[in-house]
């Protein structure tokens, strides 16, 4: 699967990722995880399976449900967002070839419902999620 096929899959099968856009340029992002020891042991990421449950990122059991082949790794463009979302967890900086940037609608709905919205026109404060195919990860390093 390539990044365009992943985007098409998201549009057709995982509507919880809103308006996914492809980032065609190399970039840097930040991933939080409780699985640093396993990532170090394998020397690579095992991503989430590409299926209709791809939006249920917190339910993935790393060794059981992560794929041995190509999967998806989730991250944020800003270090501070990864630190806030994964408070207390290890952070990994990832350099990638291509990625998809999308609003994870369930996270956004949760964030909006957990605070009072005074202005109906207020924009979302939830950072967009990056979805990276494991085959598009060029390098990674542990930053915290």
Tab-separated table of N, CA and C in Angstrom:
chain	number	residue	atom	x	y	z
A	1	UNK	N	0.849	-1.176	0.000
A	1	UNK	CA	0.000	0.000	0.000
A	1	UNK	C	0.892	1.236	0.000
A	2	UNK	N	0.494	2.247	-0.771
A	2	UNK	CA	1.212	3.513	-0.738
A	2	UNK	C	0.347	4.566	-0.050
A	3	UNK	N	0.868	5.761	0.099
A	3	UNK	CA	0.189	6.807	0.860
A	3	UNK	C	-1.134	7.229	0.210
A	4	UNK	N	-1.211	7.233	-1.105
A	4	UNK	CA	-2.463	7.579	-1.792
A	4	UNK	C	-3.533	6.517	-1.540
A	5	UNK	N	-3.117	5.256	-1.563
A	5	UNK	CA	-4.063	4.168	-1.276
A	5	UNK	C	-4.546	4.228	0.174
A	6	UNK	N	-3.644	4.600	1.088
A	6	UNK	CA	-4.051	4.746	2.487
A	6	UNK	C	-5.075	5.874	2.624
A	7	UNK	N	-4.839	6.987	1.972
A	7	UNK	CA	-5.788	8.108	2.022
A	7	UNK	C	-7.151	7.662	1.494
A	8	UNK	N	-7.175	6.986	0.362
A	8	UNK	CA	-8.436	6.503	-0.212
A	8	UNK	C	-9.136	5.533	0.749
A	9	UNK	N	-8.353	4.665	1.379
A	9	UNK	CA	-8.917	3.726	2.344
A	9	UNK	C	-9.570	4.473	3.505
A	10	UNK	N	-8.893	5.499	4.021
A	10	UNK	CA	-9.447	6.282	5.124
A	10	UNK	C	-10.771	6.931	4.732
A	11	UNK	N	-10.803	7.527	3.557
A	11	UNK	CA	-12.022	8.210	3.096
A	11	UNK	C	-13.187	7.228	2.993
A	12	UNK	N	-12.920	6.039	2.479
A	12	UNK	CA	-13.992	5.055	2.272
A	12	UNK	C	-14.383	4.285	3.529
A	13	UNK	N	-13.410	4.036	4.421
A	13	UNK	CA	-13.640	3.083	5.510
A	13	UNK	C	-13.496	3.607	6.935
A	14	UNK	N	-12.862	4.757	7.104
A	14	UNK	CA	-12.611	5.262	8.458
A	14	UNK	C	-12.962	6.753	8.506
A	15	UNK	N	-14.255	7.073	8.489
A	15	UNK	CA	-14.675	8.473	8.415
A	15	UNK	C	-14.315	9.298	9.651
A	16	UNK	N	-13.840	8.645	10.696
A	16	UNK	CA	-13.412	9.351	11.901
A	16	UNK	C	-12.182	10.218	11.646
A	17	UNK	N	-11.436	9.919	10.573
A	17	UNK	CA	-10.333	10.779	10.152
A	17	UNK	C	-10.895	11.745	9.112
A	18	UNK	N	-10.999	13.001	9.501
A	18	UNK	CA	-11.686	14.010	8.703
A	18	UNK	C	-10.738	14.685	7.713
A	19	UNK	N	-11.142	14.741	6.455
A	19	UNK	CA	-10.413	15.415	5.375
A	19	UNK	C	-8.919	15.090	5.367
A	20	UNK	N	-8.569	13.838	5.210
A	20	UNK	CA	-7.147	13.477	5.205
A	20	UNK	C	-6.413	14.077	4.007
A	21	UNK	N	-5.289	14.715	4.293
A	21	UNK	CA	-4.479	15.315	3.225
A	21	UNK	C	-3.094	14.697	3.226
A	22	UNK	N	-2.553	14.482	2.049
A	22	UNK	CA	-1.233	13.877	1.918
A	22	UNK	C	-0.166	14.961	2.010
A	23	UNK	N	0.837	14.703	2.842
A	23	UNK	CA	2.025	15.553	2.921
A	23	UNK	C	3.087	14.859	2.077
A	24	UNK	N	3.393	15.434	0.925
A	24	UNK	CA	4.283	14.773	-0.029
A	24	UNK	C	5.762	14.986	0.254
A	25	UNK	N	6.086	15.908	1.153
A	25	UNK	CA	7.495	16.203	1.436
A	25	UNK	C	7.949	15.497	2.696
A	26	UNK	N	9.257	15.228	2.742
A	26	UNK	CA	9.854	14.673	3.947
A	26	UNK	C	9.576	15.591	5.122
A	27	UNK	N	9.415	15.005	6.286
A	27	UNK	CA	9.155	15.816	7.463
A	27	UNK	C	9.566	15.130	8.745
A	28	UNK	N	9.368	15.868	9.836
A	28	UNK	CA	9.675	15.391	11.180
A	28	UNK	C	8.394	15.448	11.996
A	29	UNK	N	8.187	14.453	12.847
A	29	UNK	CA	7.022	14.447	13.724
A	29	UNK	C	7.393	13.740	15.021
A	30	UNK	N	6.429	13.698	15.936
A	30	UNK	CA	6.688	13.156	17.269
A	30	UNK	C	5.616	12.156	17.654
A	31	UNK	N	6.062	11.009	18.121
A	31	UNK	CA	5.191	9.888	18.475
A	31	UNK	C	5.383	9.592	19.962
A	32	UNK	N	4.283	9.467	20.697
A	32	UNK	CA	4.416	9.050	22.100
A	32	UNK	C	4.052	7.571	22.198
A	33	UNK	N	4.707	6.888	23.155
A	33	UNK	CA	4.482	5.452	23.248
A	33	UNK	C	4.910	4.887	24.598
A	34	UNK	N	4.215	3.856	25.047
A	34	UNK	CA	4.687	3.081	26.198
A	34	UNK	C	5.550	1.895	25.729
A	35	UNK	N	5.808	1.791	24.434
A	35	UNK	CA	6.461	0.616	23.850
A	35	UNK	C	7.901	0.872	23.389
A	36	UNK	N	8.605	1.824	24.007
A	36	UNK	CA	9.972	2.131	23.587
A	36	UNK	C	10.885	0.921	23.622
A	37	UNK	N	10.756	0.112	24.671
A	37	UNK	CA	11.619	-1.062	24.789
A	37	UNK	C	11.415	-2.027	23.628
A	38	UNK	N	10.175	-2.200	23.190
A	38	UNK	CA	9.893	-3.110	22.071
A	38	UNK	C	10.397	-2.521	20.751
A	39	UNK	N	10.234	-1.209	20.582
A	39	UNK	CA	10.712	-0.551	19.360
A	39	UNK	C	12.229	-0.647	19.294
A	40	UNK	N	12.901	-0.432	20.427
A	40	UNK	CA	14.357	-0.570	20.459
A	40	UNK	C	14.773	-2.008	20.161
A	41	UNK	N	14.077	-2.962	20.749
A	41	UNK	CA	14.404	-4.383	20.554
A	41	UNK	C	14.286	-4.778	19.079
A	42	UNK	N	13.172	-4.367	18.430
A	42	UNK	CA	12.951	-4.711	17.019
A	42	UNK	C	13.760	-3.822	16.078
A	43	UNK	N	14.114	-2.614	16.535
A	43	UNK	CA	14.838	-1.667	15.683
A	43	UNK	C	13.944	-1.028	14.632
A	44	UNK	N	12.636	-1.146	14.842
A	44	UNK	CA	11.675	-0.583	13.888
A	44	UNK	C	10.307	-0.506	14.560
A	45	UNK	N	9.404	0.174	13.908
A	45	UNK	CA	8.032	0.258	14.383
A	45	UNK	C	7.205	-0.883	13.822
A	46	UNK	N	6.290	-1.368	14.624
A	46	UNK	CA	5.228	-2.252	14.151
A	46	UNK	C	3.975	-1.384	14.186
A	47	UNK	N	3.422	-1.090	13.066
A	47	UNK	CA	2.294	-0.169	13.013
A	47	UNK	C	0.955	-0.833	13.222
A	48	UNK	N	-0.048	0.003	13.398
A	48	UNK	CA	-1.424	-0.474	13.529
A	48	UNK	C	-1.881	-1.085	12.209
A	49	UNK	N	-2.672	-2.133	12.313
A	49	UNK	CA	-3.233	-2.764	11.117
A	49	UNK	C	-4.100	-1.775	10.351
A	50	UNK	N	-4.053	-1.884	9.050
A	50	UNK	CA	-4.861	-1.016	8.206
A	50	UNK	C	-6.204	-1.704	7.982
A	51	UNK	N	-7.146	-1.329	8.836
A	51	UNK	CA	-8.496	-1.869	8.737
A	51	UNK	C	-9.491	-0.821	9.229
A	52	UNK	N	-10.750	-1.189	9.323
A	52	UNK	CA	-11.817	-0.249	9.695
A	52	UNK	C	-11.675	0.278	11.121
A	53	UNK	N	-10.857	-0.360	11.947
A	53	UNK	CA	-10.652	0.056	13.332
A	53	UNK	C	-9.402	0.905	13.511
A	54	UNK	N	-8.852	1.398	12.430
A	54	UNK	CA	-7.610	2.159	12.469
A	54	UNK	C	-7.712	3.405	13.348
A	55	UNK	N	-8.900	3.930	13.530
A	55	UNK	CA	-9.078	5.138	14.344
A	55	UNK	C	-9.081	4.847	15.840
A	56	UNK	N	-9.074	3.608	16.230
A	56	UNK	CA	-9.120	3.231	17.647
A	56	UNK	C	-7.705	2.973	18.157
A	57	UNK	N	-6.898	4.015	18.076
A	57	UNK	CA	-5.463	3.898	18.314
A	57	UNK	C	-5.103	3.455	19.716
A	58	UNK	N	-5.866	3.818	20.714
A	58	UNK	CA	-5.513	3.490	22.091
A	58	UNK	C	-5.804	2.035	22.449
A	59	UNK	N	-6.498	1.323	21.591
A	59	UNK	CA	-6.863	-0.066	21.896
A	59	UNK	C	-5.887	-1.088	21.328
A	60	UNK	N	-4.901	-0.651	20.595
A	60	UNK	CA	-3.969	-1.575	19.951
A	60	UNK	C	-3.059	-2.221	20.993
A	61	UNK	N	-3.008	-3.550	20.983
A	61	UNK	CA	-2.066	-4.291	21.822
A	61	UNK	C	-0.832	-4.528	20.959
A	62	UNK	N	0.245	-3.878	21.303
A	62	UNK	CA	1.418	-3.796	20.431
A	62	UNK	C	1.894	-5.142	19.891
A	63	UNK	N	2.120	-6.102	20.744
A	63	UNK	CA	2.674	-7.370	20.270
A	63	UNK	C	1.643	-8.266	19.618
A	64	UNK	N	0.384	-8.098	19.970
A	64	UNK	CA	-0.658	-8.980	19.443
A	64	UNK	C	-1.288	-8.403	18.182
A	65	UNK	N	-1.620	-7.130	18.203
A	65	UNK	CA	-2.397	-6.548	17.109
A	65	UNK	C	-1.601	-5.685	16.142
A	66	UNK	N	-0.391	-5.295	16.507
A	66	UNK	CA	0.414	-4.517	15.569
A	66	UNK	C	0.858	-5.449	14.450
A	67	UNK	N	1.011	-4.887	13.276
A	67	UNK	CA	1.325	-5.714	12.121
A	67	UNK	C	2.821	-5.966	11.981
A	68	UNK	N	3.154	-7.141	11.536
A	68	UNK	CA	4.549	-7.463	11.239
A	68	UNK	C	4.960	-6.855	9.904
A	69	UNK	N	3.970	-6.648	9.068
A	69	UNK	CA	4.242	-6.077	7.755
A	69	UNK	C	3.997	-4.577	7.815
A	70	UNK	N	3.386	-4.040	6.795
A	70	UNK	CA	3.151	-2.604	6.761
A	70	UNK	C	1.958	-2.231	7.627
A	71	UNK	N	2.140	-1.221	8.431
A	71	UNK	CA	1.081	-0.704	9.277
A	71	UNK	C	1.184	0.808	9.343
A	72	UNK	N	0.436	1.395	10.277
A	72	UNK	CA	0.395	2.844	10.415
A	72	UNK	C	0.885	3.241	11.802
A	73	UNK	N	1.718	4.271	11.837
A	73	UNK	CA	2.189	4.871	13.075
A	73	UNK	C	1.572	6.260	13.153
A	74	UNK	N	1.094	6.628	14.339
A	74	UNK	CA	0.447	7.917	14.546
A	74	UNK	C	1.403	8.856	15.250
A	75	UNK	N	1.340	10.147	14.895
A	75	UNK	CA	2.253	11.117	15.485
A	75	UNK	C	1.652	12.513	15.402
A	76	UNK	N	2.401	13.466	15.939
A	76	UNK	CA	2.016	14.884	15.894
A	76	UNK	C	3.161	15.691	15.308
A	77	UNK	N	2.808	16.789	14.672
A	77	UNK	CA	3.828	17.639	14.050
A	77	UNK	C	4.669	18.384	15.080
A	78	UNK	N	4.082	18.679	16.243
A	78	UNK	CA	4.784	19.454	17.266
A	78	UNK	C	5.091	18.578	18.478
A	79	UNK	N	6.296	18.740	18.999
A	79	UNK	CA	6.717	18.004	20.179
A	79	UNK	C	5.773	18.260	21.350
A	80	UNK	N	5.374	19.502	21.548
A	80	UNK	CA	4.517	19.828	22.698
A	80	UNK	C	3.171	19.105	22.623
A	81	UNK	N	2.649	18.898	21.412
A	81	UNK	CA	1.383	18.169	21.274
A	81	UNK	C	1.554	16.704	21.674
A	82	UNK	N	2.662	16.098	21.259
A	82	UNK	CA	2.920	14.701	21.639
A	82	UNK	C	3.108	14.588	23.153
A	83	UNK	N	3.772	15.567	23.748
A	83	UNK	CA	3.977	15.549	25.197
A	83	UNK	C	2.659	15.696	25.946
A	84	UNK	N	1.786	16.567	25.451
A	84	UNK	CA	0.493	16.783	26.101
A	84	UNK	C	-0.437	15.583	25.922
A	85	UNK	N	-0.498	15.042	24.719
A	85	UNK	CA	-1.387	13.918	24.446
A	85	UNK	C	-0.896	12.633	25.113
A	86	UNK	N	0.402	12.449	25.159
A	86	UNK	CA	0.982	11.248	25.759
A	86	UNK	C	1.701	11.572	27.046
A	87	UNK	N	1.066	12.337	27.896
A	87	UNK	CA	1.682	12.810	29.130
A	87	UNK	C	2.332	11.665	29.899
A	88	UNK	N	3.614	11.849	30.200
A	88	UNK	CA	4.343	10.857	30.978
A	88	UNK	C	4.926	9.709	30.181
A	89	UNK	N	4.621	9.648	28.883
A	89	UNK	CA	5.133	8.553	28.055
A	89	UNK	C	6.395	8.984	27.319
A	90	UNK	N	7.109	8.021	26.789
A	90	UNK	CA	8.321	8.291	26.012
A	90	UNK	C	7.941	8.913	24.670
A	91	UNK	N	8.820	9.776	24.173
A	91	UNK	CA	8.596	10.467	22.900
A	91	UNK	C	9.693	10.061	21.916
A	92	UNK	N	9.279	9.791	20.686
A	92	UNK	CA	10.204	9.427	19.611
A	92	UNK	C	10.036	10.434	18.475
A	93	UNK	N	11.157	10.974	18.006
A	93	UNK	CA	11.145	11.849	16.830
A	93	UNK	C	11.287	10.959	15.603
A	94	UNK	N	10.379	11.146	14.648
A	94	UNK	CA	10.364	10.337	13.430
A	94	UNK	C	10.618	11.237	12.220
A	95	UNK	N	11.505	10.786	11.353
A	95	UNK	CA	11.676	11.450	10.048
A	95	UNK	C	10.997	10.541	9.031
A	96	UNK	N	10.093	11.131	8.248
A	96	UNK	CA	9.292	10.335	7.320
A	96	UNK	C	9.391	10.868	5.886
A	97	UNK	N	9.097	9.970	4.928
A	97	UNK	CA	9.054	10.337	3.504
A	97	UNK	C	7.792	11.093	3.165
A	98	UNK	N	6.656	10.514	3.552
A	98	UNK	CA	5.327	11.057	3.274
A	98	UNK	C	4.445	10.713	4.459
A	99	UNK	N	3.361	11.467	4.594
A	99	UNK	CA	2.420	11.194	5.681
A	99	UNK	C	1.046	11.722	5.280
A	100	UNK	N	0.076	11.387	6.096
A	100	UNK	CA	-1.275	11.936	5.950
A	100	UNK	C	-1.557	12.740	7.212
A	101	UNK	N	-2.094	13.942	7.021
A	101	UNK	CA	-2.489	14.785	8.149
A	101	UNK	C	-4.004	14.852	8.160
A	102	UNK	N	-4.590	14.601	9.335
A	102	UNK	CA	-6.041	14.566	9.438
A	102	UNK	C	-6.480	14.876	10.857
A	103	UNK	N	-7.671	15.428	10.970
A	103	UNK	CA	-8.271	15.616	12.283
A	103	UNK	C	-8.912	14.300	12.686
A	104	UNK	N	-8.516	13.786	13.847
A	104	UNK	CA	-9.121	12.572	14.391
A	104	UNK	C	-10.390	13.029	15.096
A	105	UNK	N	-11.502	12.886	14.447
A	105	UNK	CA	-12.776	13.464	14.887
A	105	UNK	C	-13.172	13.052	16.302
A	106	UNK	N	-12.953	11.811	16.694
A	106	UNK	CA	-13.318	11.370	18.042
A	106	UNK	C	-12.507	12.122	19.093
A	107	UNK	N	-11.204	12.340	18.837
A	107	UNK	CA	-10.379	13.109	19.768
A	107	UNK	C	-10.859	14.549	19.841
A	108	UNK	N	-11.212	15.101	18.695
A	108	UNK	CA	-11.690	16.476	18.653
A	108	UNK	C	-13.008	16.613	19.409
A	109	UNK	N	-13.931	15.676	19.195
A	109	UNK	CA	-15.213	15.706	19.907
A	109	UNK	C	-14.999	15.589	21.408
A	110	UNK	N	-14.079	14.711	21.821
A	110	UNK	CA	-13.792	14.545	23.239
A	110	UNK	C	-13.215	15.835	23.816
A	111	UNK	N	-12.274	16.451	23.094
A	111	UNK	CA	-11.657	17.696	23.557
A	111	UNK	C	-12.672	18.817	23.672
A	112	UNK	N	-13.580	18.915	22.713
A	112	UNK	CA	-14.586	19.969	22.744
A	112	UNK	C	-15.619	19.729	23.829
A	113	UNK	N	-15.960	18.480	24.112
A	113	UNK	CA	-16.970	18.205	25.129
A	113	UNK	C	-16.398	18.353	26.536
A	114	UNK	N	-15.079	18.279	26.671
A	114	UNK	CA	-14.482	18.380	27.994
A	114	UNK	C	-14.188	19.822	28.404
A	115	UNK	N	-14.510	20.779	27.557
A	115	UNK	CA	-14.377	22.194	27.919
A	115	UNK	C	-15.600	22.935	27.412
A	116	UNK	N	-15.899	24.037	28.026
A	116	UNK	CA	-17.067	24.813	27.614
A	116	UNK	C	-16.718	25.631	26.385
A	117	UNK	N	-17.587	25.611	25.394
A	117	UNK	CA	-17.381	26.422	24.200
A	117	UNK	C	-18.296	27.626	24.291
A	118	UNK	N	-17.688	28.813	24.410
A	118	UNK	CA	-18.470	30.032	24.552
A	118	UNK	C	-18.877	30.604	23.209
A	119	UNK	N	-18.079	30.367	22.218
A	119	UNK	CA	-18.329	30.923	20.901
A	119	UNK	C	-18.583	29.776	19.926
A	120	UNK	N	-19.728	29.738	19.314
A	120	UNK	CA	-20.068	28.634	18.399
A	120	UNK	C	-19.137	28.556	17.200
A	121	UNK	N	-18.477	29.656	16.843
A	121	UNK	CA	-17.579	29.680	15.690
A	121	UNK	C	-16.143	29.329	16.072
A	122	UNK	N	-15.931	28.955	17.314
A	122	UNK	CA	-14.587	28.639	17.783
A	122	UNK	C	-14.008	27.473	16.988
A	123	UNK	N	-12.747	27.601	16.605
A	123	UNK	CA	-12.054	26.542	15.865
A	123	UNK	C	-11.614	25.443	16.833
A	124	UNK	N	-11.403	24.277	16.294
A	124	UNK	CA	-10.915	23.160	17.090
A	124	UNK	C	-9.528	23.472	17.638
A	125	UNK	N	-9.270	23.044	18.851
A	125	UNK	CA	-7.942	23.198	19.436
A	125	UNK	C	-7.181	21.875	19.403
A	126	UNK	N	-7.815	20.832	18.926
A	126	UNK	CA	-7.191	19.520	18.848
A	126	UNK	C	-6.167	19.510	17.710
A	127	UNK	N	-4.915	19.108	18.011
A	127	UNK	CA	-3.926	19.054	16.927
A	127	UNK	C	-4.271	17.939	15.941
A	128	UNK	N	-3.940	18.164	14.688
A	128	UNK	CA	-4.169	17.128	13.687
A	128	UNK	C	-3.182	15.984	13.905
A	129	UNK	N	-3.635	14.809	13.560
A	129	UNK	CA	-2.837	13.596	13.695
A	129	UNK	C	-2.139	13.314	12.372
A	130	UNK	N	-0.910	12.841	12.443
A	130	UNK	CA	-0.216	12.356	11.251
A	130	UNK	C	-0.295	10.842	11.252
A	131	UNK	N	-0.569	10.287	10.087
A	131	UNK	CA	-0.570	8.841	9.896
A	131	UNK	C	0.571	8.527	8.936
A	132	UNK	N	1.485	7.679	9.381
A	132	UNK	CA	2.676	7.371	8.597
A	132	UNK	C	2.743	5.867	8.372
A	133	UNK	N	2.894	5.468	7.136
A	133	UNK	CA	3.114	4.049	6.846
A	133	UNK	C	4.490	3.663	7.386
A	134	UNK	N	4.592	2.490	7.985
A	134	UNK	CA	5.887	2.075	8.524
A	134	UNK	C	6.962	2.063	7.441
A	135	UNK	N	6.590	1.799	6.203
A	135	UNK	CA	7.556	1.795	5.098
A	135	UNK	C	8.028	3.206	4.736
A	136	UNK	N	7.331	4.231	5.216
A	136	UNK	CA	7.725	5.617	4.936
A	136	UNK	C	8.536	6.240	6.070
A	137	UNK	N	8.863	5.458	7.097
A	137	UNK	CA	9.713	5.963	8.178
A	137	UNK	C	11.162	5.834	7.740
A	138	UNK	N	11.845	6.976	7.676
A	138	UNK	CA	13.240	6.996	7.244
A	138	UNK	C	14.212	6.783	8.410
A	139	UNK	N	13.875	7.376	9.559
A	139	UNK	CA	14.732	7.269	10.736
A	139	UNK	C	13.928	7.679	11.952
A	140	UNK	N	14.402	7.269	13.125
A	140	UNK	CA	13.758	7.708	14.359
A	140	UNK	C	14.782	7.719	15.479
A	141	UNK	N	14.495	8.554	16.475
A	141	UNK	CA	15.354	8.625	17.659
A	141	UNK	C	14.508	8.948	18.874
A	142	UNK	N	14.934	8.442	20.006
A	142	UNK	CA	14.238	8.690	21.263
A	142	UNK	C	14.670	10.054	21.781
A	143	UNK	N	13.673	10.900	22.087
A	143	UNK	CA	14.009	12.263	22.536
A	143	UNK	C	13.684	12.480	24.004
A	144	UNK	N	12.886	11.636	24.587
A	144	UNK	CA	12.524	11.799	26.005
A	144	UNK	C	11.923	10.513	26.518
